[in-house]
Amino acid sequence: MKQQLSDYGLKLDHIPIHCDNTSAINLSKNPIRHSRTKHIEIRHHFLRDHAQKGDHILEFVDTKNQLVDIFTKPLPKEIFFAIRRELGLIDLNNLES
């Protein structure tokens, strides 16, 4: 991801990833394997390894402020419109001539 961003002229030392799961954030920060994490396959520790290297930072975002919800689940109309505004998208039906 860093290489692709640099191809576009963007330089980010620490890529922020927003997450609403505090347990996932804590797992990414803790290098010790616990009995509850032993079922996680090695390939799923990708984010934890990069968090330890400092390539990215997992940041907590409250569930009601998750912008990705517009792409992943059906939403009530009010929340859909609020997220659409946050993303900077416009409604083609409401354009003035």
PDB file of N, CA, C and O in Angstrom, residues 10-88:
ATOM      1  N   LEU A  10       2.209  10.447  -2.730  1.00  0.00           N
ATOM      2  CA  LEU A  10       1.815  10.586  -1.332  1.00  0.00           C
ATOM      3  C   LEU A  10       2.794   9.820  -0.451  1.00  0.00           C
ATOM      4  O   LEU A  10       3.085   8.656  -0.690  1.00  0.00           O
ATOM      5  N   LYS A  11       3.319  10.480   0.560  1.00  0.00           N
ATOM      6  CA  LYS A  11       4.258   9.833   1.470  1.00  0.00           C
ATOM      7  C   LYS A  11       3.626   9.759   2.847  1.00  0.00           C
ATOM      8  O   LYS A  11       3.346  10.777   3.460  1.00  0.00           O
ATOM      9  N   LEU A  12       3.376   8.557   3.309  1.00  0.00           N
ATOM     10  CA  LEU A  12       2.826   8.338   4.640  1.00  0.00           C
ATOM     11  C   LEU A  12       3.743   7.386   5.388  1.00  0.00           C
ATOM     12  O   LEU A  12       4.020   6.282   4.927  1.00  0.00           O
ATOM     13  N   ASP A  13       4.234   7.834   6.541  1.00  0.00           N
ATOM     14  CA  ASP A  13       5.068   6.952   7.351  1.00  0.00           C
ATOM     15  C   ASP A  13       4.218   5.978   8.150  1.00  0.00           C
ATOM     16  O   ASP A  13       4.581   4.831   8.323  1.00  0.00           O
ATOM     17  N   HIS A  14       3.113   6.468   8.661  1.00  0.00           N
ATOM     18  CA  HIS A  14       2.225   5.640   9.478  1.00  0.00           C
ATOM     19  C   HIS A  14       0.826   5.729   8.893  1.00  0.00           C
ATOM     20  O   HIS A  14       0.139   6.735   9.051  1.00  0.00           O
ATOM     21  N   ILE A  15       0.392   4.678   8.221  1.00  0.00           N
ATOM     22  CA  ILE A  15      -0.919   4.667   7.580  1.00  0.00           C
ATOM     23  C   ILE A  15      -1.978   4.391   8.638  1.00  0.00           C
ATOM     24  O   ILE A  15      -1.924   3.360   9.304  1.00  0.00           O
ATOM     25  N   PRO A  16      -2.947   5.288   8.813  1.00  0.00           N
ATOM     26  CA  PRO A  16      -3.989   5.040   9.814  1.00  0.00           C
ATOM     27  C   PRO A  16      -5.046   4.070   9.285  1.00  0.00           C
ATOM     28  O   PRO A  16      -5.496   4.182   8.150  1.00  0.00           O
ATOM     29  N   ILE A  17      -5.392   3.103  10.109  1.00  0.00           N
ATOM     30  CA  ILE A  17      -6.481   2.175   9.811  1.00  0.00           C
ATOM     31  C   ILE A  17      -7.494   2.314  10.933  1.00  0.00           C
ATOM     32  O   ILE A  17      -7.149   2.130  12.105  1.00  0.00           O
ATOM     33  N   HIS A  18      -8.714   2.668  10.601  1.00  0.00           N
ATOM     34  CA  HIS A  18      -9.747   2.890  11.610  1.00  0.00           C
ATOM     35  C   HIS A  18     -10.484   1.594  11.890  1.00  0.00           C
ATOM     36  O   HIS A  18     -10.889   0.892  10.966  1.00  0.00           O
ATOM     37  N   CYS A  19     -10.684   1.313  13.168  1.00  0.00           N
ATOM     38  CA  CYS A  19     -11.279   0.048  13.591  1.00  0.00           C
ATOM     39  C   CYS A  19     -12.187   0.323  14.784  1.00  0.00           C
ATOM     40  O   CYS A  19     -11.868   1.147  15.642  1.00  0.00           O
ATOM     41  N   ASP A  20     -13.327  -0.370  14.849  1.00  0.00           N
ATOM     42  CA  ASP A  20     -14.228  -0.195  15.986  1.00  0.00           C
ATOM     43  C   ASP A  20     -14.157  -1.368  16.959  1.00  0.00           C
ATOM     44  O   ASP A  20     -14.973  -1.488  17.851  1.00  0.00           O
ATOM     45  N   ASN A  21     -13.160  -2.217  16.817  1.00  0.00           N
ATOM     46  CA  ASN A  21     -13.013  -3.390  17.661  1.00  0.00           C
ATOM     47  C   ASN A  21     -11.770  -3.222  18.524  1.00  0.00           C
ATOM     48  O   ASN A  21     -10.640  -3.376  18.056  1.00  0.00           O
ATOM     49  N   THR A  22     -11.964  -2.901  19.808  1.00  0.00           N
ATOM     50  CA  THR A  22     -10.821  -2.668  20.689  1.00  0.00           C
ATOM     51  C   THR A  22     -10.010  -3.938  20.911  1.00  0.00           C
ATOM     52  O   THR A  22      -8.801  -3.868  21.105  1.00  0.00           O
ATOM     53  N   SER A  23     -10.656  -5.091  20.878  1.00  0.00           N
ATOM     54  CA  SER A  23      -9.916  -6.350  21.039  1.00  0.00           C
ATOM     55  C   SER A  23      -8.942  -6.559  19.884  1.00  0.00           C
ATOM     56  O   SER A  23      -7.812  -7.000  20.085  1.00  0.00           O
ATOM     57  N   ALA A  24      -9.372  -6.250  18.676  1.00  0.00           N
ATOM     58  CA  ALA A  24      -8.483  -6.377  17.519  1.00  0.00           C
ATOM     59  C   ALA A  24      -7.314  -5.410  17.620  1.00  0.00           C
ATOM     60  O   ALA A  24      -6.178  -5.760  17.290  1.00  0.00           O
ATOM     61  N   ILE A  25      -7.571  -4.202  18.104  1.00  0.00           N
ATOM     62  CA  ILE A  25      -6.500  -3.218  18.280  1.00  0.00           C
ATOM     63  C   ILE A  25      -5.509  -3.711  19.326  1.00  0.00           C
ATOM     64  O   ILE A  25      -4.293  -3.642  19.128  1.00  0.00           O
ATOM     65  N   ASN A  26      -6.016  -4.242  20.433  1.00  0.00           N
ATOM     66  CA  ASN A  26      -5.136  -4.754  21.482  1.00  0.00           C
ATOM     67  C   ASN A  26      -4.319  -5.948  21.006  1.00  0.00           C
ATOM     68  O   ASN A  26      -3.144  -6.079  21.354  1.00  0.00           O
ATOM     69  N   LEU A  27      -4.918  -6.838  20.218  1.00  0.00           N
ATOM     70  CA  LEU A  27      -4.183  -7.970  19.674  1.00  0.00           C
ATOM     71  C   LEU A  27      -3.054  -7.513  18.754  1.00  0.00           C
ATOM     72  O   LEU A  27      -1.993  -8.135  18.704  1.00  0.00           O
ATOM     73  N   SER A  28      -3.288  -6.434  18.018  1.00  0.00           N
ATOM     74  CA  SER A  28      -2.248  -5.954  17.104  1.00  0.00           C
ATOM     75  C   SER A  28      -1.064  -5.362  17.857  1.00  0.00           C
ATOM     76  O   SER A  28       0.049  -5.358  17.355  1.00  0.00           O
ATOM     77  N   LYS A  29      -1.297  -4.889  19.079  1.00  0.00           N
ATOM     78  CA  LYS A  29      -0.235  -4.269  19.873  1.00  0.00           C
ATOM     79  C   LYS A  29       0.507  -5.267  20.750  1.00  0.00           C
ATOM     80  O   LYS A  29       1.605  -4.981  21.198  1.00  0.00           O
ATOM     81  N   ASN A  30      -0.094  -6.424  20.993  1.00  0.00           N
ATOM     82  CA  ASN A  30       0.481  -7.382  21.924  1.00  0.00           C
ATOM     83  C   ASN A  30       1.130  -8.532  21.160  1.00  0.00           C
ATOM     84  O   ASN A  30       0.446  -9.325  20.537  1.00  0.00           O
ATOM     85  N   PRO A  31       2.453  -8.648  21.247  1.00  0.00           N
ATOM     86  CA  PRO A  31       3.125  -9.709  20.484  1.00  0.00           C
ATOM     87  C   PRO A  31       3.012 -11.102  21.110  1.00  0.00           C
ATOM     88  O   PRO A  31       3.375 -12.084  20.489  1.00  0.00           O
ATOM     89  N   ILE A  32       2.503 -11.190  22.313  1.00  0.00           N
ATOM     90  CA  ILE A  32       2.400 -12.474  22.997  1.00  0.00           C
ATOM     91  C   ILE A  32       1.157 -13.208  22.521  1.00  0.00           C
ATOM     92  O   ILE A  32       0.075 -12.638  22.436  1.00  0.00           O
ATOM     93  N   ARG A  33       1.303 -14.489  22.234  1.00  0.00           N
ATOM     94  CA  ARG A  33       0.153 -15.290  21.819  1.00  0.00           C
ATOM     95  C   ARG A  33      -0.536 -15.857  23.044  1.00  0.00           C
ATOM     96  O   ARG A  33       0.084 -16.492  23.886  1.00  0.00           O
ATOM     97  N   HIS A  34      -1.818 -15.627  23.127  1.00  0.00           N
ATOM     98  CA  HIS A  34      -2.612 -16.136  24.233  1.00  0.00           C
ATOM     99  C   HIS A  34      -3.393 -17.358  23.774  1.00  0.00           C
ATOM    100  O   HIS A  34      -3.477 -17.660  22.581  1.00  0.00           O
ATOM    101  N   SER A  35      -3.993 -18.051  24.725  1.00  0.00           N
ATOM    102  CA  SER A  35      -4.757 -19.252  24.395  1.00  0.00           C
ATOM    103  C   SER A  35      -5.941 -18.914  23.489  1.00  0.00           C
ATOM    104  O   SER A  35      -6.370 -19.744  22.699  1.00  0.00           O
ATOM    105  N   ARG A  36      -6.453 -17.708  23.591  1.00  0.00           N
ATOM    106  CA  ARG A  36      -7.598 -17.326  22.765  1.00  0.00           C
ATOM    107  C   ARG A  36      -7.194 -17.000  21.332  1.00  0.00           C
ATOM    108  O   ARG A  36      -8.026 -16.942  20.451  1.00  0.00           O
ATOM    109  N   THR A  37      -5.924 -16.735  21.104  1.00  0.00           N
ATOM    110  CA  THR A  37      -5.487 -16.378  19.758  1.00  0.00           C
ATOM    111  C   THR A  37      -4.765 -17.517  19.058  1.00  0.00           C
ATOM    112  O   THR A  37      -4.309 -17.349  17.939  1.00  0.00           O
ATOM    113  N   LYS A  38      -4.645 -18.658  19.687  1.00  0.00           N
ATOM    114  CA  LYS A  38      -3.884 -19.745  19.063  1.00  0.00           C
ATOM    115  C   LYS A  38      -4.580 -20.313  17.826  1.00  0.00           C
ATOM    116  O   LYS A  38      -3.940 -20.924  16.989  1.00  0.00           O
ATOM    117  N   HIS A  39      -5.891 -20.096  17.691  1.00  0.00           N
ATOM    118  CA  HIS A  39      -6.604 -20.600  16.518  1.00  0.00           C
ATOM    119  C   HIS A  39      -6.440 -19.706  15.297  1.00  0.00           C
ATOM    120  O   HIS A  39      -6.816 -20.065  14.200  1.00  0.00           O
ATOM    121  N   ILE A  40      -5.863 -18.519  15.473  1.00  0.00           N
ATOM    122  CA  ILE A  40      -5.677 -17.592  14.363  1.00  0.00           C
ATOM    123  C   ILE A  40      -4.482 -18.070  13.546  1.00  0.00           C
ATOM    124  O   ILE A  40      -3.393 -18.285  14.066  1.00  0.00           O
ATOM    125  N   GLU A  41      -4.687 -18.215  12.256  1.00  0.00           N
ATOM    126  CA  GLU A  41      -3.612 -18.684  11.383  1.00  0.00           C
ATOM    127  C   GLU A  41      -2.533 -17.620  11.240  1.00  0.00           C
ATOM    128  O   GLU A  41      -2.778 -16.429  11.397  1.00  0.00           O
ATOM    129  N   ILE A  42      -1.347 -18.076  10.926  1.00  0.00           N
ATOM    130  CA  ILE A  42      -0.194 -17.184  10.795  1.00  0.00           C
ATOM    131  C   ILE A  42      -0.457 -16.076   9.786  1.00  0.00           C
ATOM    132  O   ILE A  42      -0.101 -14.926  10.007  1.00  0.00           O
ATOM    133  N   ARG A  43      -1.109 -16.394   8.683  1.00  0.00           N
ATOM    134  CA  ARG A  43      -1.323 -15.388   7.642  1.00  0.00           C
ATOM    135  C   ARG A  43      -2.215 -14.246   8.112  1.00  0.00           C
ATOM    136  O   ARG A  43      -2.208 -13.168   7.535  1.00  0.00           O
ATOM    137  N   HIS A  44      -2.973 -14.437   9.192  1.00  0.00           N
ATOM    138  CA  HIS A  44      -3.848 -13.381   9.699  1.00  0.00           C
ATOM    139  C   HIS A  44      -3.119 -12.443  10.658  1.00  0.00           C
ATOM    140  O   HIS A  44      -3.705 -11.488  11.145  1.00  0.00           O
ATOM    141  N   HIS A  45      -1.862 -12.725  10.940  1.00  0.00           N
ATOM    142  CA  HIS A  45      -1.086 -11.847  11.815  1.00  0.00           C
ATOM    143  C   HIS A  45      -0.373 -10.747  11.018  1.00  0.00           C
ATOM    144  O   HIS A  45       0.480 -10.042  11.540  1.00  0.00           O
ATOM    145  N   PHE A  46      -0.750 -10.585   9.780  1.00  0.00           N
ATOM    146  CA  PHE A  46      -0.154  -9.586   8.891  1.00  0.00           C
ATOM    147  C   PHE A  46      -0.248  -8.183   9.488  1.00  0.00           C
ATOM    148  O   PHE A  46       0.748  -7.446   9.549  1.00  0.00           O
ATOM    149  N   LEU A  47      -1.442  -7.795   9.939  1.00  0.00           N
ATOM    150  CA  LEU A  47      -1.624  -6.447  10.490  1.00  0.00           C
ATOM    151  C   LEU A  47      -0.826  -6.257  11.768  1.00  0.00           C
ATOM    152  O   LEU A  47      -0.244  -5.202  11.990  1.00  0.00           O
ATOM    153  N   ARG A  48      -0.802  -7.291  12.620  1.00  0.00           N
ATOM    154  CA  ARG A  48      -0.049  -7.178  13.868  1.00  0.00           C
ATOM    155  C   ARG A  48       1.437  -6.970  13.577  1.00  0.00           C
ATOM    156  O   ARG A  48       2.086  -6.141  14.198  1.00  0.00           O
ATOM    157  N   ASP A  49       1.967  -7.718  12.616  1.00  0.00           N
ATOM    158  CA  ASP A  49       3.378  -7.586  12.269  1.00  0.00           C
ATOM    159  C   ASP A  49       3.699  -6.188  11.748  1.00  0.00           C
ATOM    160  O   ASP A  49       4.707  -5.595  12.118  1.00  0.00           O
ATOM    161  N   HIS A  50       2.827  -5.654  10.912  1.00  0.00           N
ATOM    162  CA  HIS A  50       3.064  -4.307  10.384  1.00  0.00           C
ATOM    163  C   HIS A  50       2.835  -3.230  11.439  1.00  0.00           C
ATOM    164  O   HIS A  50       3.484  -2.182  11.390  1.00  0.00           O
ATOM    165  N   ALA A  51       1.958  -3.474  12.392  1.00  0.00           N
ATOM    166  CA  ALA A  51       1.760  -2.513  13.487  1.00  0.00           C
ATOM    167  C   ALA A  51       3.010  -2.458  14.354  1.00  0.00           C
ATOM    168  O   ALA A  51       3.425  -1.386  14.806  1.00  0.00           O
ATOM    169  N   GLN A  52       3.634  -3.600  14.579  1.00  0.00           N
ATOM    170  CA  GLN A  52       4.866  -3.630  15.373  1.00  0.00           C
ATOM    171  C   GLN A  52       6.019  -2.941  14.647  1.00  0.00           C
ATOM    172  O   GLN A  52       6.869  -2.323  15.270  1.00  0.00           O
ATOM    173  N   LYS A  53       6.035  -3.031  13.319  1.00  0.00           N
ATOM    174  CA  LYS A  53       7.072  -2.353  12.533  1.00  0.00           C
ATOM    175  C   LYS A  53       6.833  -0.849  12.469  1.00  0.00           C
ATOM    176  O   LYS A  53       7.731  -0.087  12.136  1.00  0.00           O
ATOM    177  N   GLY A  54       5.608  -0.411  12.743  1.00  0.00           N
ATOM    178  CA  GLY A  54       5.280   1.003  12.672  1.00  0.00           C
ATOM    179  C   GLY A  54       4.811   1.444  11.301  1.00  0.00           C
ATOM    180  O   GLY A  54       4.730   2.635  11.028  1.00  0.00           O
ATOM    181  N   ASP A  55       4.519   0.479  10.428  1.00  0.00           N
ATOM    182  CA  ASP A  55       4.042   0.831   9.087  1.00  0.00           C
ATOM    183  C   ASP A  55       2.658   1.457   9.116  1.00  0.00           C
ATOM    184  O   ASP A  55       2.335   2.309   8.291  1.00  0.00           O
ATOM    185  N   HIS A  56       1.832   1.013  10.029  1.00  0.00           N
ATOM    186  CA  HIS A  56       0.494   1.584  10.159  1.00  0.00           C
ATOM    187  C   HIS A  56       0.090   1.653  11.620  1.00  0.00           C
ATOM    188  O   HIS A  56       0.728   1.058  12.481  1.00  0.00           O
ATOM    189  N   ILE A  57      -0.956   2.401  11.872  1.00  0.00           N
ATOM    190  CA  ILE A  57      -1.465   2.596  13.224  1.00  0.00           C
ATOM    191  C   ILE A  57      -2.952   2.257  13.202  1.00  0.00           C
ATOM    192  O   ILE A  57      -3.704   2.775  12.379  1.00  0.00           O
ATOM    193  N   LEU A  58      -3.367   1.367  14.099  1.00  0.00           N
ATOM    194  CA  LEU A  58      -4.791   1.071  14.232  1.00  0.00           C
ATOM    195  C   LEU A  58      -5.382   2.093  15.196  1.00  0.00           C
ATOM    196  O   LEU A  58      -4.927   2.225  16.327  1.00  0.00           O
ATOM    197  N   GLU A  59      -6.387   2.829  14.729  1.00  0.00           N
ATOM    198  CA  GLU A  59      -7.034   3.858  15.539  1.00  0.00           C
ATOM    199  C   GLU A  59      -8.476   3.454  15.805  1.00  0.00           C
ATOM    200  O   GLU A  59      -9.159   2.950  14.912  1.00  0.00           O
ATOM    201  N   PHE A  60      -8.933   3.712  17.030  1.00  0.00           N
ATOM    202  CA  PHE A  60     -10.310   3.387  17.384  1.00  0.00           C
ATOM    203  C   PHE A  60     -11.251   4.436  16.823  1.00  0.00           C
ATOM    204  O   PHE A  60     -11.011   5.641  16.926  1.00  0.00           O
ATOM    205  N   VAL A  61     -12.315   3.967  16.198  1.00  0.00           N
ATOM    206  CA  VAL A  61     -13.389   4.826  15.715  1.00  0.00           C
ATOM    207  C   VAL A  61     -14.687   4.204  16.200  1.00  0.00           C
ATOM    208  O   VAL A  61     -14.915   3.008  16.019  1.00  0.00           O
ATOM    209  N   ASP A  62     -15.522   5.011  16.813  1.00  0.00           N
ATOM    210  CA  ASP A  62     -16.792   4.523  17.328  1.00  0.00           C
ATOM    211  C   ASP A  62     -17.625   3.901  16.207  1.00  0.00           C
ATOM    212  O   ASP A  62     -17.547   4.330  15.058  1.00  0.00           O
ATOM    213  N   THR A  63     -18.404   2.898  16.552  1.00  0.00           N
ATOM    214  CA  THR A  63     -19.197   2.164  15.566  1.00  0.00           C
ATOM    215  C   THR A  63     -20.109   3.081  14.763  1.00  0.00           C
ATOM    216  O   THR A  63     -20.262   2.907  13.555  1.00  0.00           O
ATOM    217  N   LYS A  64     -20.694   4.076  15.412  1.00  0.00           N
ATOM    218  CA  LYS A  64     -21.629   4.947  14.694  1.00  0.00           C
ATOM    219  C   LYS A  64     -20.922   5.896  13.727  1.00  0.00           C
ATOM    220  O   LYS A  64     -21.553   6.518  12.899  1.00  0.00           O
ATOM    221  N   ASN A  65     -19.597   5.970  13.801  1.00  0.00           N
ATOM    222  CA  ASN A  65     -18.833   6.832  12.903  1.00  0.00           C
ATOM    223  C   ASN A  65     -18.050   6.061  11.846  1.00  0.00           C
ATOM    224  O   ASN A  65     -17.161   6.607  11.210  1.00  0.00           O
ATOM    225  N   GLN A  66     -18.387   4.802  11.644  1.00  0.00           N
ATOM    226  CA  GLN A  66     -17.709   3.981  10.652  1.00  0.00           C
ATOM    227  C   GLN A  66     -18.254   4.304   9.252  1.00  0.00           C
ATOM    228  O   GLN A  66     -19.372   3.954   8.912  1.00  0.00           O
ATOM    229  N   LEU A  67     -17.451   4.962   8.450  1.00  0.00           N
ATOM    230  CA  LEU A  67     -17.890   5.339   7.107  1.00  0.00           C
ATOM    231  C   LEU A  67     -18.011   4.137   6.183  1.00  0.00           C
ATOM    232  O   LEU A  67     -18.788   4.144   5.230  1.00  0.00           O
ATOM    233  N   VAL A  68     -17.265   3.072   6.461  1.00  0.00           N
ATOM    234  CA  VAL A  68     -17.276   1.898   5.589  1.00  0.00           C
ATOM    235  C   VAL A  68     -18.627   1.170   5.633  1.00  0.00           C
ATOM    236  O   VAL A  68     -18.936   0.386   4.735  1.00  0.00           O
ATOM    237  N   ASP A  69     -19.445   1.444   6.636  1.00  0.00           N
ATOM    238  CA  ASP A  69     -20.746   0.783   6.747  1.00  0.00           C
ATOM    239  C   ASP A  69     -21.612   1.004   5.511  1.00  0.00           C
ATOM    240  O   ASP A  69     -22.445   0.163   5.174  1.00  0.00           O
ATOM    241  N   ILE A  70     -21.407   2.110   4.817  1.00  0.00           N
ATOM    242  CA  ILE A  70     -22.213   2.386   3.625  1.00  0.00           C
ATOM    243  C   ILE A  70     -21.952   1.346   2.539  1.00  0.00           C
ATOM    244  O   ILE A  70     -22.806   1.080   1.700  1.00  0.00           O
ATOM    245  N   PHE A  71     -20.777   0.728   2.565  1.00  0.00           N
ATOM    246  CA  PHE A  71     -20.414  -0.270   1.565  1.00  0.00           C
ATOM    247  C   PHE A  71     -20.682  -1.697   2.014  1.00  0.00           C
ATOM    248  O   PHE A  71     -20.659  -2.609   1.189  1.00  0.00           O
ATOM    249  N   THR A  72     -20.901  -1.910   3.315  1.00  0.00           N
ATOM    250  CA  THR A  72     -20.948  -3.279   3.833  1.00  0.00           C
ATOM    251  C   THR A  72     -22.286  -3.733   4.382  1.00  0.00           C
ATOM    252  O   THR A  72     -22.457  -4.923   4.624  1.00  0.00           O
ATOM    253  N   LYS A  73     -23.220  -2.812   4.621  1.00  0.00           N
ATOM    254  CA  LYS A  73     -24.487  -3.237   5.210  1.00  0.00           C
ATOM    255  C   LYS A  73     -25.623  -2.290   4.842  1.00  0.00           C
ATOM    256  O   LYS A  73     -25.383  -1.127   4.524  1.00  0.00           O
ATOM    257  N   PRO A  74     -26.843  -2.794   4.914  1.00  0.00           N
ATOM    258  CA  PRO A  74     -27.984  -1.905   4.683  1.00  0.00           C
ATOM    259  C   PRO A  74     -28.139  -0.944   5.866  1.00  0.00           C
ATOM    260  O   PRO A  74     -27.989  -1.350   7.012  1.00  0.00           O
ATOM    261  N   LEU A  75     -28.423   0.293   5.555  1.00  0.00           N
ATOM    262  CA  LEU A  75     -28.523   1.322   6.596  1.00  0.00           C
ATOM    263  C   LEU A  75     -29.847   2.049   6.513  1.00  0.00           C
ATOM    264  O   LEU A  75     -30.428   2.170   5.429  1.00  0.00           O
ATOM    265  N   PRO A  76     -30.308   2.581   7.656  1.00  0.00           N
ATOM    266  CA  PRO A  76     -31.475   3.466   7.600  1.00  0.00           C
ATOM    267  C   PRO A  76     -31.144   4.702   6.752  1.00  0.00           C
ATOM    268  O   PRO A  76     -29.980   5.098   6.619  1.00  0.00           O
ATOM    269  N   LYS A  77     -32.167   5.294   6.180  1.00  0.00           N
ATOM    270  CA  LYS A  77     -31.986   6.405   5.247  1.00  0.00           C
ATOM    271  C   LYS A  77     -31.190   7.559   5.849  1.00  0.00           C
ATOM    272  O   LYS A  77     -30.299   8.099   5.204  1.00  0.00           O
ATOM    273  N   GLU A  78     -31.462   7.920   7.093  1.00  0.00           N
ATOM    274  CA  GLU A  78     -30.779   9.060   7.716  1.00  0.00           C
ATOM    275  C   GLU A  78     -29.284   8.800   7.852  1.00  0.00           C
ATOM    276  O   GLU A  78     -28.463   9.669   7.571  1.00  0.00           O
ATOM    277  N   ILE A  79     -28.921   7.593   8.282  1.00  0.00           N
ATOM    278  CA  ILE A  79     -27.507   7.257   8.444  1.00  0.00           C
ATOM    279  C   ILE A  79     -26.828   7.177   7.082  1.00  0.00           C
ATOM    280  O   ILE A  79     -25.698   7.640   6.909  1.00  0.00           O
ATOM    281  N   PHE A  80     -27.521   6.600   6.105  1.00  0.00           N
ATOM    282  CA  PHE A  80     -26.978   6.523   4.746  1.00  0.00           C
ATOM    283  C   PHE A  80     -26.647   7.911   4.216  1.00  0.00           C
ATOM    284  O   PHE A  80     -25.562   8.151   3.683  1.00  0.00           O
ATOM    285  N   PHE A  81     -27.582   8.858   4.356  1.00  0.00           N
ATOM    286  CA  PHE A  81     -27.357  10.215   3.863  1.00  0.00           C
ATOM    287  C   PHE A  81     -26.232  10.907   4.634  1.00  0.00           C
ATOM    288  O   PHE A  81     -25.447  11.644   4.052  1.00  0.00           O
ATOM    289  N   ALA A  82     -26.143  10.666   5.945  1.00  0.00           N
ATOM    290  CA  ALA A  82     -25.080  11.281   6.750  1.00  0.00           C
ATOM    291  C   ALA A  82     -23.707  10.768   6.312  1.00  0.00           C
ATOM    292  O   ALA A  82     -22.765  11.556   6.139  1.00  0.00           O
ATOM    293  N   ILE A  83     -23.573   9.474   6.108  1.00  0.00           N
ATOM    294  CA  ILE A  83     -22.295   8.910   5.670  1.00  0.00           C
ATOM    295  C   ILE A  83     -21.965   9.385   4.260  1.00  0.00           C
ATOM    296  O   ILE A  83     -20.818   9.698   3.951  1.00  0.00           O
ATOM    297  N   ARG A  84     -22.969   9.469   3.416  1.00  0.00           N
ATOM    298  CA  ARG A  84     -22.752   9.943   2.049  1.00  0.00           C
ATOM    299  C   ARG A  84     -22.209  11.372   2.060  1.00  0.00           C
ATOM    300  O   ARG A  84     -21.303  11.709   1.302  1.00  0.00           O
ATOM    301  N   ARG A  85     -22.754  12.210   2.949  1.00  0.00           N
ATOM    302  CA  ARG A  85     -22.239  13.578   3.079  1.00  0.00           C
ATOM    303  C   ARG A  85     -20.790  13.565   3.552  1.00  0.00           C
ATOM    304  O   ARG A  85     -19.953  14.317   3.067  1.00  0.00           O
ATOM    305  N   GLU A  86     -20.473  12.714   4.545  1.00  0.00           N
ATOM    306  CA  GLU A  86     -19.112  12.624   5.079  1.00  0.00           C
ATOM    307  C   GLU A  86     -18.115  12.210   3.994  1.00  0.00           C
ATOM    308  O   GLU A  86     -16.977  12.660   3.987  1.00  0.00           O
ATOM    309  N   LEU A  87     -18.536  11.331   3.098  1.00  0.00           N
ATOM    310  CA  LEU A  87     -17.661  10.869   2.028  1.00  0.00           C
ATOM    311  C   LEU A  87     -17.554  11.882   0.892  1.00  0.00           C
ATOM    312  O   LEU A  87     -16.736  11.722  -0.008  1.00  0.00           O
ATOM    313  N   GLY A  88     -18.387  12.918   0.916  1.00  0.00           N
ATOM    314  CA  GLY A  88     -18.333  13.937  -0.117  1.00  0.00           C
ATOM    315  C   GLY A  88     -19.061  13.541  -1.387  1.00  0.00           C
ATOM    316  O   GLY A  88     -18.808  14.103  -2.447  1.00  0.00           O
TER     317      GLY A  88
END
